[in-house]
Coordinates of C-alpha atoms in Angstrom, one line a residue:
Chain A
M1 CA 0.0 0.0 0.0
E2 CA 3.0 2.3 -0.5
Y3 CA 2.1 5.5 -2.2
R4 CA 4.4 7.1 -4.7
Q5 CA 4.5 10.8 -4.9
R6 CA 3.5 12.0 -8.4
R7 CA 5.5 14.9 -9.4
P8 CA 3.7 17.5 -11.5
S9 CA 6.0 18.3 -14.5
G10 CA 7.3 21.7 -15.4
V11 CA 8.0 24.9 -13.6
A12 CA 6.9 24.0 -10.1
R13 CA 9.3 21.1 -9.9
V14 CA 11.8 22.7 -7.4
S15 CA 9.3 23.9 -4.8
S16 CA 7.2 20.7 -5.2
G17 CA 10.4 18.7 -4.5
M18 CA 10.5 20.4 -1.1
M19 CA 6.8 19.9 -0.6
D20 CA 7.3 16.3 -1.5
S21 CA 9.9 15.7 1.1
L22 CA 7.8 17.5 3.6
Q23 CA 4.8 15.3 2.7
R24 CA 7.0 12.2 3.0
W25 CA 8.1 13.3 6.5
L26 CA 4.8 14.5 7.8
P27 CA 3.2 11.1 8.5
K28 CA 6.3 10.0 10.5
L29 CA 6.4 13.3 12.3
V30 CA 2.7 12.9 13.3
V31 CA 3.1 9.4 14.8
A32 CA 6.5 10.3 16.4
P33 CA 5.0 11.3 19.8
T34 CA 3.0 8.1 20.0
V35 CA 6.0 6.0 19.1
L36 CA 8.0 7.8 21.7
I37 CA 5.5 7.4 24.6
I38 CA 4.7 3.8 23.7
G39 CA 8.3 2.9 23.2
I40 CA 9.3 4.3 26.5
G41 CA 6.1 3.9 28.5
I42 CA 5.4 0.3 27.5
Y43 CA 8.5 -1.4 26.1
G44 CA 11.2 0.6 27.9
F45 CA 9.4 0.3 31.3
M46 CA 8.8 -3.4 30.7
L47 CA 12.5 -3.9 30.2
W48 CA 13.2 -1.8 33.3
T49 CA 10.9 -3.9 35.4
A50 CA 12.5 -7.0 34.0
V51 CA 15.9 -5.6 35.1
L52 CA 14.6 -4.8 38.6
S53 CA 13.3 -8.3 39.0
F54 CA 16.9 -9.6 38.9
T55 CA 18.0 -7.2 41.6
D56 CA 17.7 -7.0 45.4
S57 CA 15.7 -3.8 45.3
S58 CA 13.8 -3.2 48.5
F59 CA 12.3 0.3 49.3
L60 CA 14.2 2.0 46.5
P61 CA 15.4 0.5 43.2
S62 CA 18.9 -0.8 43.4
Y63 CA 21.0 -2.4 40.7
N64 CA 22.7 -5.0 42.7
F65 CA 22.0 -8.1 40.6
V66 CA 21.1 -11.3 42.4
G67 CA 20.1 -13.5 39.5
L68 CA 16.9 -15.4 39.8
E69 CA 16.7 -15.1 43.6
Q70 CA 13.5 -13.0 43.6
Y71 CA 11.8 -15.6 41.4
A72 CA 12.9 -18.4 43.7
K73 CA 11.7 -16.5 46.8
L74 CA 8.4 -15.9 45.0
M75 CA 7.9 -19.6 44.4
E76 CA 8.5 -20.3 48.1
S77 CA 6.2 -17.5 49.2
Q78 CA 3.0 -18.9 50.7
R79 CA 1.2 -15.7 49.9
W80 CA 2.2 -15.8 46.2
L81 CA 1.0 -19.4 46.0
V82 CA -2.4 -18.4 47.4
A83 CA -2.6 -15.4 45.1
S84 CA -1.8 -17.6 42.0
S85 CA -4.2 -20.4 42.9
N86 CA -6.8 -17.8 43.7
L87 CA -6.3 -16.4 40.2
A88 CA -6.8 -19.9 38.7
L89 CA -9.9 -20.4 40.8
F90 CA -11.3 -16.9 40.3
G91 CA -10.4 -16.8 36.6
G92 CA -11.8 -20.2 35.8
L93 CA -15.1 -19.6 37.6
F94 CA -15.4 -16.0 36.3
I95 CA -14.8 -17.0 32.7
G96 CA -16.9 -20.1 32.8
I97 CA -19.9 -18.5 34.5
C98 CA -19.8 -15.4 32.4
L99 CA -19.7 -17.5 29.2
L100 CA -22.6 -19.6 30.3
I101 CA -24.8 -16.7 31.3
G102 CA -23.7 -14.6 28.3
V103 CA -24.5 -17.4 25.8
V104 CA -27.9 -18.3 27.4
L105 CA -29.0 -14.7 27.6
A106 CA -27.8 -13.9 24.0
I107 CA -29.7 -16.9 22.6
F108 CA -32.9 -16.0 24.5
L109 CA -32.6 -12.4 23.5
D110 CA -32.3 -13.5 19.9
Q111 CA -35.9 -14.9 19.8
R112 CA -37.5 -11.7 18.6
I113 CA -38.1 -10.3 22.0
R114 CA -40.2 -7.2 22.7
Q115 CA -38.2 -4.3 24.2
E116 CA -35.0 -6.1 23.3
G117 CA -33.1 -2.8 23.3
A118 CA -34.2 -1.9 26.8
I119 CA -33.3 -5.4 28.2
R120 CA -29.9 -5.2 26.5
T121 CA -29.3 -1.8 28.1
I122 CA -30.1 -3.2 31.5
Y123 CA -27.8 -6.3 31.1
L124 CA -24.8 -4.1 30.0
Y125 CA -24.9 -1.1 32.3
P126 CA -22.7 -2.7 35.1
M127 CA -19.9 -2.6 32.5
A128 CA -20.0 1.2 32.6
L129 CA -19.4 1.3 36.4
S130 CA -16.1 1.4 38.1
M131 CA -15.1 -1.8 39.8
I132 CA -14.7 0.2 43.0
V133 CA -18.4 1.2 42.8
T134 CA -19.3 -2.5 42.1
G135 CA -17.1 -3.6 45.0
T136 CA -18.6 -1.0 47.4
V137 CA -22.2 -2.1 46.6
W138 CA -21.5 -5.8 46.8
R139 CA -19.7 -5.4 50.0
W140 CA -22.8 -3.8 51.5
I141 CA -25.1 -6.4 50.0
L142 CA -23.0 -9.3 51.3
N143 CA -22.3 -7.7 54.7
P144 CA -22.8 -10.6 57.1
R145 CA -25.0 -8.8 59.7
Q146 CA -27.0 -6.1 58.0
G147 CA -27.1 -7.2 54.3
L148 CA -28.6 -10.2 52.6
E149 CA -28.7 -12.2 55.8
K150 CA -30.8 -9.6 57.6
M151 CA -33.2 -9.3 54.6
M152 CA -33.7 -13.1 54.6
H153 CA -34.3 -13.1 58.4
D154 CA -36.9 -10.3 57.9
W155 CA -38.6 -12.3 55.3
G156 CA -38.9 -15.2 57.6
W157 CA -36.0 -17.4 56.8
T158 CA -34.4 -17.0 60.2
S159 CA -31.8 -19.8 59.9
F160 CA -30.3 -18.2 56.7
S161 CA -26.7 -17.4 57.2
F162 CA -24.2 -16.0 54.7
D163 CA -20.8 -14.9 55.9
W164 CA -18.7 -15.7 52.8
L165 CA -17.4 -12.1 52.6
V166 CA -15.5 -12.6 56.0
N167 CA -14.9 -16.3 55.7
P168 CA -11.3 -17.0 54.5
D169 CA -12.5 -20.2 52.7
F170 CA -15.3 -18.6 50.8
A171 CA -14.4 -14.9 50.4
I172 CA -12.9 -15.4 46.9
Y173 CA -16.3 -16.6 45.7
T174 CA -17.9 -13.3 46.6
I175 CA -15.4 -11.6 44.3
V176 CA -16.5 -14.0 41.6
M177 CA -20.1 -13.1 42.1
A178 CA -19.5 -9.4 41.8
A179 CA -17.2 -9.8 38.8
V180 CA -19.7 -12.0 37.0
W181 CA -22.5 -9.4 37.7
Q182 CA -20.3 -6.8 36.2
A183 CA -19.0 -8.6 33.0
S184 CA -21.6 -11.2 32.0
G185 CA -23.7 -8.7 30.1
F186 CA -20.7 -7.8 28.0
V187 CA -20.3 -11.5 27.0
M188 CA -24.0 -11.5 26.1
A189 CA -23.5 -8.4 23.9
L190 CA -20.6 -10.1 22.1
F191 CA -22.5 -13.3 21.4
L192 CA -25.7 -11.5 20.4
A193 CA -23.7 -9.6 17.8
G194 CA -22.3 -12.9 16.7
L195 CA -25.8 -14.5 16.5
R196 CA -27.0 -11.6 14.4
G197 CA -24.3 -12.4 11.9
V198 CA -25.4 -16.1 11.4
D199 CA -27.0 -16.7 8.1
S200 CA -30.7 -17.3 8.9
S201 CA -31.2 -19.5 5.8
I202 CA -29.1 -22.2 7.6
I203 CA -31.6 -22.3 10.4
S204 CA -34.6 -22.4 8.1
A205 CA -33.0 -25.3 6.1
A206 CA -32.3 -27.2 9.3
R207 CA -35.9 -26.6 10.5
V208 CA -37.2 -28.0 7.2
D209 CA -35.1 -31.1 7.9
G210 CA -36.9 -31.4 11.2
A211 CA -34.2 -30.4 13.6
S212 CA -35.4 -28.8 16.9
L213 CA -34.3 -25.3 17.9
P214 CA -32.0 -26.4 20.8
V215 CA -30.3 -29.0 18.5
I216 CA -29.8 -26.3 15.8
Y217 CA -28.2 -24.0 18.4
W218 CA -26.0 -26.7 19.9
K219 CA -24.9 -28.4 16.7
L220 CA -25.0 -25.6 14.1
I221 CA -24.9 -22.1 15.5
L222 CA -22.7 -22.2 18.6
P223 CA -19.9 -24.1 16.7
S224 CA -20.0 -21.4 14.1
L225 CA -19.4 -18.8 16.8
R226 CA -16.0 -20.2 17.7
P227 CA -14.2 -16.9 17.0
V228 CA -16.6 -15.0 19.4
F229 CA -16.0 -17.6 22.0
F230 CA -12.2 -17.2 21.7
S231 CA -12.3 -13.4 21.8
S232 CA -14.6 -13.5 24.8
V233 CA -12.3 -15.8 26.7
M234 CA -9.4 -13.5 25.8
V235 CA -11.1 -10.4 27.1
L236 CA -12.4 -12.1 30.2
A237 CA -9.0 -13.7 31.0
H238 CA -7.4 -10.3 30.6
I239 CA -9.9 -8.7 33.0
A240 CA -9.3 -11.6 35.5
I241 CA -5.5 -11.3 35.4
K242 CA -5.6 -7.6 35.8
S243 CA -8.3 -7.7 38.5
F244 CA -7.2 -5.5 41.3
D245 CA -9.9 -2.9 41.9
L246 CA -12.6 -5.3 42.8
V247 CA -10.5 -7.1 45.4
M248 CA -9.3 -3.8 46.9
A249 CA -12.8 -2.5 47.2
M250 CA -14.4 -5.7 48.6
T251 CA -11.8 -7.3 50.8
S252 CA -8.5 -5.6 50.4
G253 CA -7.1 -9.1 49.9
G254 CA -8.5 -10.3 53.2
P255 CA -9.5 -12.0 55.5
G256 CA -5.8 -12.4 56.0
Y257 CA -4.5 -12.8 52.5
S258 CA -7.2 -15.3 51.4
T259 CA -8.4 -13.2 48.5
D260 CA -5.1 -12.0 47.2
L261 CA -4.6 -12.1 43.5
P262 CA -1.3 -11.6 41.7
A263 CA -2.1 -8.0 41.0
V264 CA -2.8 -7.3 44.7
Y265 CA 0.4 -9.1 45.7
M266 CA 2.4 -7.0 43.2
Y267 CA 0.9 -3.8 44.5
A268 CA 1.4 -4.7 48.2
T269 CA 5.0 -5.8 47.8
T270 CA 6.1 -3.0 45.5
F271 CA 4.3 0.0 47.0
T272 CA 3.5 -0.8 50.6
R273 CA 6.0 -3.4 51.9
G274 CA 9.1 -2.1 50.2
Q275 CA 10.0 -5.3 48.3
I276 CA 10.4 -3.8 44.8
G277 CA 12.5 -6.8 43.6
Q278 CA 9.7 -9.2 44.6
G279 CA 7.0 -7.0 43.1
S280 CA 8.9 -6.7 39.8
A281 CA 9.4 -10.5 39.6
S282 CA 5.6 -11.0 40.2
A283 CA 4.8 -8.5 37.5
M284 CA 7.0 -10.3 35.1
L285 CA 5.2 -13.6 35.9
M286 CA 1.9 -11.8 35.2
L287 CA 3.2 -10.7 31.9
G288 CA 4.3 -14.3 31.2
A289 CA 0.8 -15.5 32.0
I290 CA -0.7 -13.1 29.5
L291 CA 1.9 -14.0 26.9
A292 CA 1.1 -17.7 27.4
L293 CA -2.5 -16.9 26.5
L294 CA -1.9 -14.3 23.8
V295 CA 0.7 -16.0 21.7
P296 CA -1.3 -19.1 20.8
Y297 CA -4.4 -16.9 20.3
L298 CA -2.7 -14.5 17.9
Y299 CA -1.0 -17.5 16.2
S300 CA -4.3 -19.2 15.5
E301 CA -5.8 -15.9 14.4
L302 CA -3.1 -15.3 11.9
R303 CA -3.2 -18.9 10.7
E304 CA -6.9 -18.7 10.1
K305 CA -6.5 -15.5 8.1
R306 CA -3.9 -17.2 5.9
H307 CA -6.2 -20.1 5.2
D308 CA -9.1 -17.9 4.2
Chain B
M1 CA -43.8 -10.1 14.7
T2 CA -46.4 -11.8 12.5
D3 CA -44.5 -15.0 13.2
V4 CA -45.1 -14.6 16.9
V5 CA -48.7 -13.8 16.5
R6 CA -49.3 -16.8 14.3
R7 CA -47.7 -19.1 16.8
G8 CA -49.6 -17.5 19.7
V9 CA -48.2 -17.5 23.2
R10 CA -46.5 -20.8 23.8
P11 CA -45.1 -22.0 27.1
S12 CA -41.6 -21.9 25.8
R13 CA -42.0 -18.2 25.1
I14 CA -43.3 -17.5 28.6
A15 CA -40.2 -19.4 29.9
I16 CA -37.9 -17.3 27.8
Y17 CA -39.5 -14.0 28.9
G18 CA -39.4 -15.3 32.5
V19 CA -35.6 -15.9 32.4
L20 CA -34.9 -12.6 30.6
L21 CA -36.9 -10.6 33.2
L22 CA -35.4 -12.5 36.1
A23 CA -32.0 -11.6 34.7
C24 CA -33.1 -7.9 34.4
L25 CA -33.9 -8.0 38.1
V26 CA -30.5 -9.5 39.0
Y27 CA -28.7 -6.8 37.1
L28 CA -30.9 -4.0 38.5
I29 CA -31.1 -5.0 42.1
P30 CA -27.6 -3.8 43.2
L31 CA -28.4 -0.4 41.6
I32 CA -31.7 -0.2 43.4
I33 CA -30.2 -1.2 46.7
M34 CA -27.5 1.5 46.2
L35 CA -30.2 4.1 45.6
I36 CA -32.5 3.0 48.4
T37 CA -29.7 2.9 51.0
S38 CA -28.3 6.3 50.0
F39 CA -31.7 7.9 50.9
K40 CA -32.1 6.2 54.3
T41 CA -31.1 7.5 57.7
P42 CA -28.5 5.4 59.6
M43 CA -31.3 4.5 62.0
D44 CA -33.5 3.3 59.2
I45 CA -30.6 1.2 57.8
R46 CA -30.2 -0.6 61.1
S47 CA -33.9 -1.3 61.6
S48 CA -35.0 -2.2 58.0
N49 CA -33.5 -4.5 55.4
L50 CA -31.8 -4.1 52.0
L51 CA -34.8 -3.9 49.8
A52 CA -37.2 -2.0 52.2
L53 CA -37.9 1.5 51.0
P54 CA -36.8 4.3 53.3
T55 CA -39.4 5.2 56.0
D56 CA -38.5 8.8 55.6
W57 CA -36.5 9.8 52.5
T58 CA -33.5 12.0 53.3
T59 CA -30.6 13.4 51.3
I60 CA -28.4 13.5 54.4
G61 CA -26.2 10.7 53.0
W62 CA -25.7 12.6 49.8
T63 CA -24.8 15.9 51.4
K64 CA -22.5 14.2 53.8
A65 CA -20.8 12.1 51.1
W66 CA -20.4 15.3 48.9
A67 CA -19.0 17.7 51.5
E68 CA -18.3 16.1 54.9
A69 CA -17.3 12.4 54.8
C70 CA -13.8 11.4 55.8
T71 CA -11.6 10.1 53.0
G72 CA -8.6 9.3 55.1
V73 CA -7.2 12.1 57.3
Q74 CA -9.3 14.9 55.8
C75 CA -13.1 15.1 56.1
E76 CA -14.3 17.2 53.2
G77 CA -16.3 14.7 51.3
V78 CA -15.7 13.6 47.8
K79 CA -16.4 16.8 45.9
G80 CA -12.8 17.8 45.4
F81 CA -12.0 14.4 44.1
F82 CA -15.0 14.4 41.8
W83 CA -13.6 17.5 40.1
N84 CA -10.1 16.0 40.1
S85 CA -11.4 13.2 38.0
F86 CA -12.9 15.7 35.5
K87 CA -9.6 17.6 35.4
M88 CA -7.8 14.4 34.7
A89 CA -10.3 12.8 32.4
V90 CA -11.2 15.6 30.0
P91 CA -7.6 16.5 28.8
A92 CA -6.5 12.8 28.8
V93 CA -9.6 11.9 26.7
L94 CA -9.1 14.7 24.2
I95 CA -5.4 14.3 23.8
S96 CA -5.5 10.5 23.4
T97 CA -8.4 10.7 20.9
L98 CA -6.6 13.4 18.8
L99 CA -3.4 11.3 18.8
G100 CA -5.4 8.2 18.0
A101 CA -7.1 9.9 15.0
F102 CA -3.8 11.0 13.5
N103 CA -2.1 7.7 14.1
G104 CA -5.0 5.7 12.7
Y105 CA -4.9 8.0 9.6
V106 CA -1.2 7.4 9.1
L107 CA -1.3 3.7 9.8
S108 CA -4.1 3.2 7.3
K109 CA -3.5 5.7 4.5
W110 CA 0.1 6.8 4.7
K111 CA 1.9 3.6 5.5
F112 CA 5.6 4.0 5.9
R113 CA 8.3 1.5 6.4
G114 CA 7.9 0.2 9.9
A115 CA 4.2 1.0 10.0
D116 CA 3.3 -2.6 10.5
L117 CA 5.8 -3.0 13.3
M118 CA 4.3 0.1 15.0
F119 CA 0.8 -1.4 14.6
G120 CA 2.0 -4.7 16.1
M121 CA 3.6 -2.9 19.0
L122 CA 0.4 -1.0 19.7
L123 CA -1.7 -4.1 19.5
F124 CA 0.5 -5.9 22.0
G125 CA 0.4 -2.8 24.1
C126 CA -3.3 -3.2 24.6
F127 CA -2.7 -6.6 26.3
V128 CA 0.2 -5.8 28.6
P129 CA -0.7 -6.0 32.2
F130 CA -0.1 -2.5 33.7
Q131 CA 1.7 -4.1 36.6
V132 CA 4.9 -4.4 34.5
V133 CA 5.1 -0.6 34.0
L134 CA 3.9 0.8 37.4
L135 CA 7.2 1.2 39.2
P136 CA 9.3 2.6 36.3
M137 CA 6.4 5.0 35.6
A138 CA 6.3 6.1 39.2
Q139 CA 10.1 6.7 39.1
T140 CA 9.9 8.6 35.8
L141 CA 7.0 10.8 37.0
G142 CA 9.1 11.6 40.1
M143 CA 12.1 12.6 37.9
L144 CA 9.8 14.8 35.7
G145 CA 8.4 16.5 38.9
M146 CA 5.0 15.2 38.0
A147 CA 4.5 12.7 40.8
N148 CA 1.2 13.1 42.6
T149 CA -0.1 15.7 40.2
T150 CA -3.1 15.7 37.9
P151 CA -0.9 16.4 34.8
G152 CA 1.1 13.4 35.7
L153 CA -2.1 11.2 35.7
V154 CA -3.1 12.8 32.3
L155 CA 0.3 11.7 30.9
V156 CA -0.2 8.2 32.2
H157 CA -3.7 7.9 30.8
V158 CA -2.6 9.2 27.4
T159 CA 0.3 6.8 27.3
Y160 CA -1.8 3.7 28.1
G161 CA -4.9 4.9 26.2
V162 CA -3.4 5.8 22.9
A163 CA -2.9 2.2 21.8
F164 CA -6.7 1.7 22.0
T165 CA -7.7 5.0 20.3
T166 CA -5.2 4.3 17.5
L167 CA -6.7 0.9 16.9
F168 CA -10.2 2.3 16.8
F169 CA -9.3 4.9 14.2
R170 CA -7.0 2.6 12.2
N171 CA -9.7 0.0 11.9
Y172 CA -12.3 2.6 10.9
Y173 CA -10.1 4.3 8.3
V174 CA -9.0 1.0 6.7
A175 CA -12.5 0.5 5.5
I176 CA -12.5 3.9 3.6
P177 CA -11.5 3.3 0.0
D178 CA -7.9 4.3 -0.9
A179 CA -9.1 5.5 -4.2
L180 CA -10.7 8.5 -2.5
I181 CA -7.4 9.5 -1.0
K182 CA -5.5 8.9 -4.3
A183 CA -8.0 11.2 -6.1
A184 CA -7.6 13.9 -3.6
R185 CA -3.8 13.7 -3.9
L186 CA -4.0 14.0 -7.6
D187 CA -5.9 17.2 -7.1
G188 CA -3.0 18.4 -5.0
A189 CA -4.5 17.9 -1.5
G190 CA -1.8 17.4 1.1
F191 CA -1.6 15.3 4.3
F192 CA -3.6 17.6 6.5
T193 CA -6.0 18.8 3.9
I194 CA -7.1 15.2 3.2
F195 CA -7.4 14.5 6.9
F196 CA -9.4 17.6 7.8
R197 CA -11.5 17.9 4.6
I198 CA -12.2 14.2 3.7
L199 CA -11.7 11.9 6.6
L200 CA -12.6 13.9 9.7
P201 CA -16.1 14.8 8.4
M202 CA -17.0 11.1 8.1
S203 CA -15.4 10.2 11.5
T204 CA -18.1 11.3 13.9
P205 CA -19.1 7.7 14.9
I206 CA -15.6 6.6 15.7
I207 CA -14.8 9.8 17.4
M208 CA -17.8 9.2 19.7
V209 CA -16.6 5.6 20.3
S210 CA -13.1 6.8 21.2
L211 CA -14.3 9.7 23.5
I212 CA -16.8 7.5 25.3
W213 CA -14.4 4.5 25.7
Q214 CA -11.6 6.7 26.9
F215 CA -13.8 8.6 29.3
T216 CA -15.2 5.5 30.9
Q217 CA -11.8 3.9 31.2
I218 CA -10.1 6.9 32.7
W219 CA -13.0 7.9 35.0
N220 CA -13.3 4.3 36.3
D221 CA -9.5 3.7 36.7
F222 CA -8.3 2.9 40.2
L223 CA -4.9 1.3 39.7
F224 CA -3.1 4.4 38.2
G225 CA -5.0 6.7 40.6
V226 CA -3.9 4.8 43.7
V227 CA -0.3 4.4 42.6
F228 CA 0.4 7.8 41.0
S229 CA -1.5 10.2 43.1
S230 CA -1.9 11.0 46.8
G231 CA -3.9 13.3 49.0
E232 CA -5.4 16.3 47.2
S233 CA -4.8 15.1 43.7
Q234 CA -6.6 11.7 44.0
P235 CA -9.3 10.8 41.5
I236 CA -12.8 9.9 42.7
T237 CA -12.4 6.1 42.6
V238 CA -9.5 6.3 45.1
A239 CA -11.4 8.7 47.3
L240 CA -14.4 6.4 47.3
N241 CA -12.3 3.4 48.3
N242 CA -10.7 5.5 51.1
L243 CA -14.1 6.7 52.3
V244 CA -15.4 3.1 52.4
N245 CA -12.3 1.9 54.2
T246 CA -12.0 4.7 56.7
S247 CA -12.9 3.2 60.0
T248 CA -13.7 6.1 62.3
G249 CA -16.8 5.8 64.3
V250 CA -19.9 4.0 63.1
K251 CA -20.1 2.8 59.6
E252 CA -22.6 4.9 57.6
Y253 CA -23.8 2.8 54.7
N254 CA -26.0 5.6 53.4
V255 CA -22.9 7.8 53.0
D256 CA -21.0 4.9 51.4
M257 CA -23.8 4.3 48.9
A258 CA -24.3 8.0 48.1
A259 CA -20.6 8.4 47.5
A260 CA -20.7 5.3 45.2
M261 CA -23.6 6.8 43.3
I262 CA -21.7 10.1 42.9
A263 CA -18.7 8.2 41.5
A264 CA -20.9 6.2 39.2
L265 CA -23.2 8.9 37.8
P266 CA -20.9 10.5 35.1
T267 CA -20.3 7.1 33.4
L268 CA -23.9 6.0 33.9
V269 CA -25.1 9.2 32.3
V270 CA -22.7 8.7 29.4
Y271 CA -23.9 5.1 29.0
I272 CA -27.6 6.1 29.0
V273 CA -27.1 9.0 26.6
A274 CA -24.7 7.3 24.2
G275 CA -24.9 3.6 25.0
K276 CA -24.7 2.7 21.3
Y277 CA -21.2 4.0 21.0
F278 CA -20.2 2.5 24.3
I279 CA -21.2 -1.0 23.1
R280 CA -19.4 -0.4 19.8
G281 CA -16.2 0.5 21.7
L282 CA -16.5 -2.6 23.8
T283 CA -17.0 -4.9 20.9
A284 CA -14.2 -3.1 18.9
G285 CA -12.0 -3.6 21.9
S286 CA -12.5 -7.3 21.8
E287 CA -11.6 -7.7 18.1
K288 CA -8.5 -5.6 17.9
G289 CA -6.8 -6.6 14.8

């Protein structure tokens, strides 16, 4: 898509030569600020963090290299292990439940529903809220004494008890609940857009052949939405790995460190406990986790494009 | 519609509507609880339950959240932080959208050697977990004398938002026929003339998408706010979190909920007014490429 400058012939050649070179430089000049801030702000800083992860930096960055010691310490840290396994648990449940709810709601909404626009708007509005707002509300709803529990008692279910928010074994599930509430409408929107792109003549043909609607969805339509499925998983996994706000607003990682996620661990070690080396190593592992997801995804995307 | 009428009301359709309406309730109830609680008195909160309407409606929670509640050491409510968020979001949104528009224009219509590399780097930049840049950014802002300032936060949000805005505009401009640009160049139009006279007038939808996406992201951000600001310069999300976690005296949930509503209102209003563009931004964000 390279454009060649066309030179008008004749008298204006000299001045247009200057104009030409200006025109050639302008595009590069215009993108230069972005290249600069991205180059430094993302790639330079990434490298800087990588370097720090090999040092013994504590409250201030130091450049005394200790090899892989920070990574080794990280692997032995009970808190990091809890944070990582929490991420697997939280991420798995969050992605799975969001997909399930999103697909079901999208299929139901695709049945020529009255007021579809209004319903869609309701499903998706939590996505416009800050996770801090979401966390604040859910923390109030799940409050062990005055929240949901009290409401159930008032309504006559006096034995009802729900203390997950302050129970170290179950607190992580309250984060899952709030996160699913916030993001499942988004998955619905992605799948609904996908469903609208399905050729309706396929459905008619299958119906003529006597297939029932659930079978058509399960055997024909959902398999054709594979790309939507993958991009949803990518976006949700990305939200899960970066999840920080919700935990900070709901539990601050507690009780104890039972709801720590890697992002919370990274923040605590780097900015409050003065273990910059540890924090940098944990950030690098988070990057590694994203890459492990991203590279196969991009690879399969590119391969598919080539086959088309 | 005729299809539905012909088939009449079947049990399966009642079930479908039932599930959809139940889901509506589930999504709406937290918002309703937030609103109800914010208009109750503390006494009322203790004696009634989550979904009970206030016995006497009061705005005391709202006025206290706005001007008196403690957000850490100081007790001046969230009003200052609310304006901080605007002072941070408006310039950051405008600058990142402007840069994104120019970048998208160049990357789609004025490809240079290395343009594909730049595009790849931007694409990857959308996925990087911000944790890998936090500490160096904090150090750099300190060196620039911008630590704990609103301009510092603007710089941060522009840096990490421009990848998204560029992809929005690039993907939008790619669909515009190159022949149009070629014809304009034969007529002697230059780089900026083509952009301002031809592309910009047809860019309204994508400008809206970019503005709304960026505003929502920046207003709702907590991570950058909590790391790169302190005290007076904090954005509303950080102030809200401090307010909720400040444990002096009795917990006042009406104030917490009013403060949460104040923090939520700007993005909610944007969503209600321009939801169409918000959804387009979300879906565009999921299919970068």
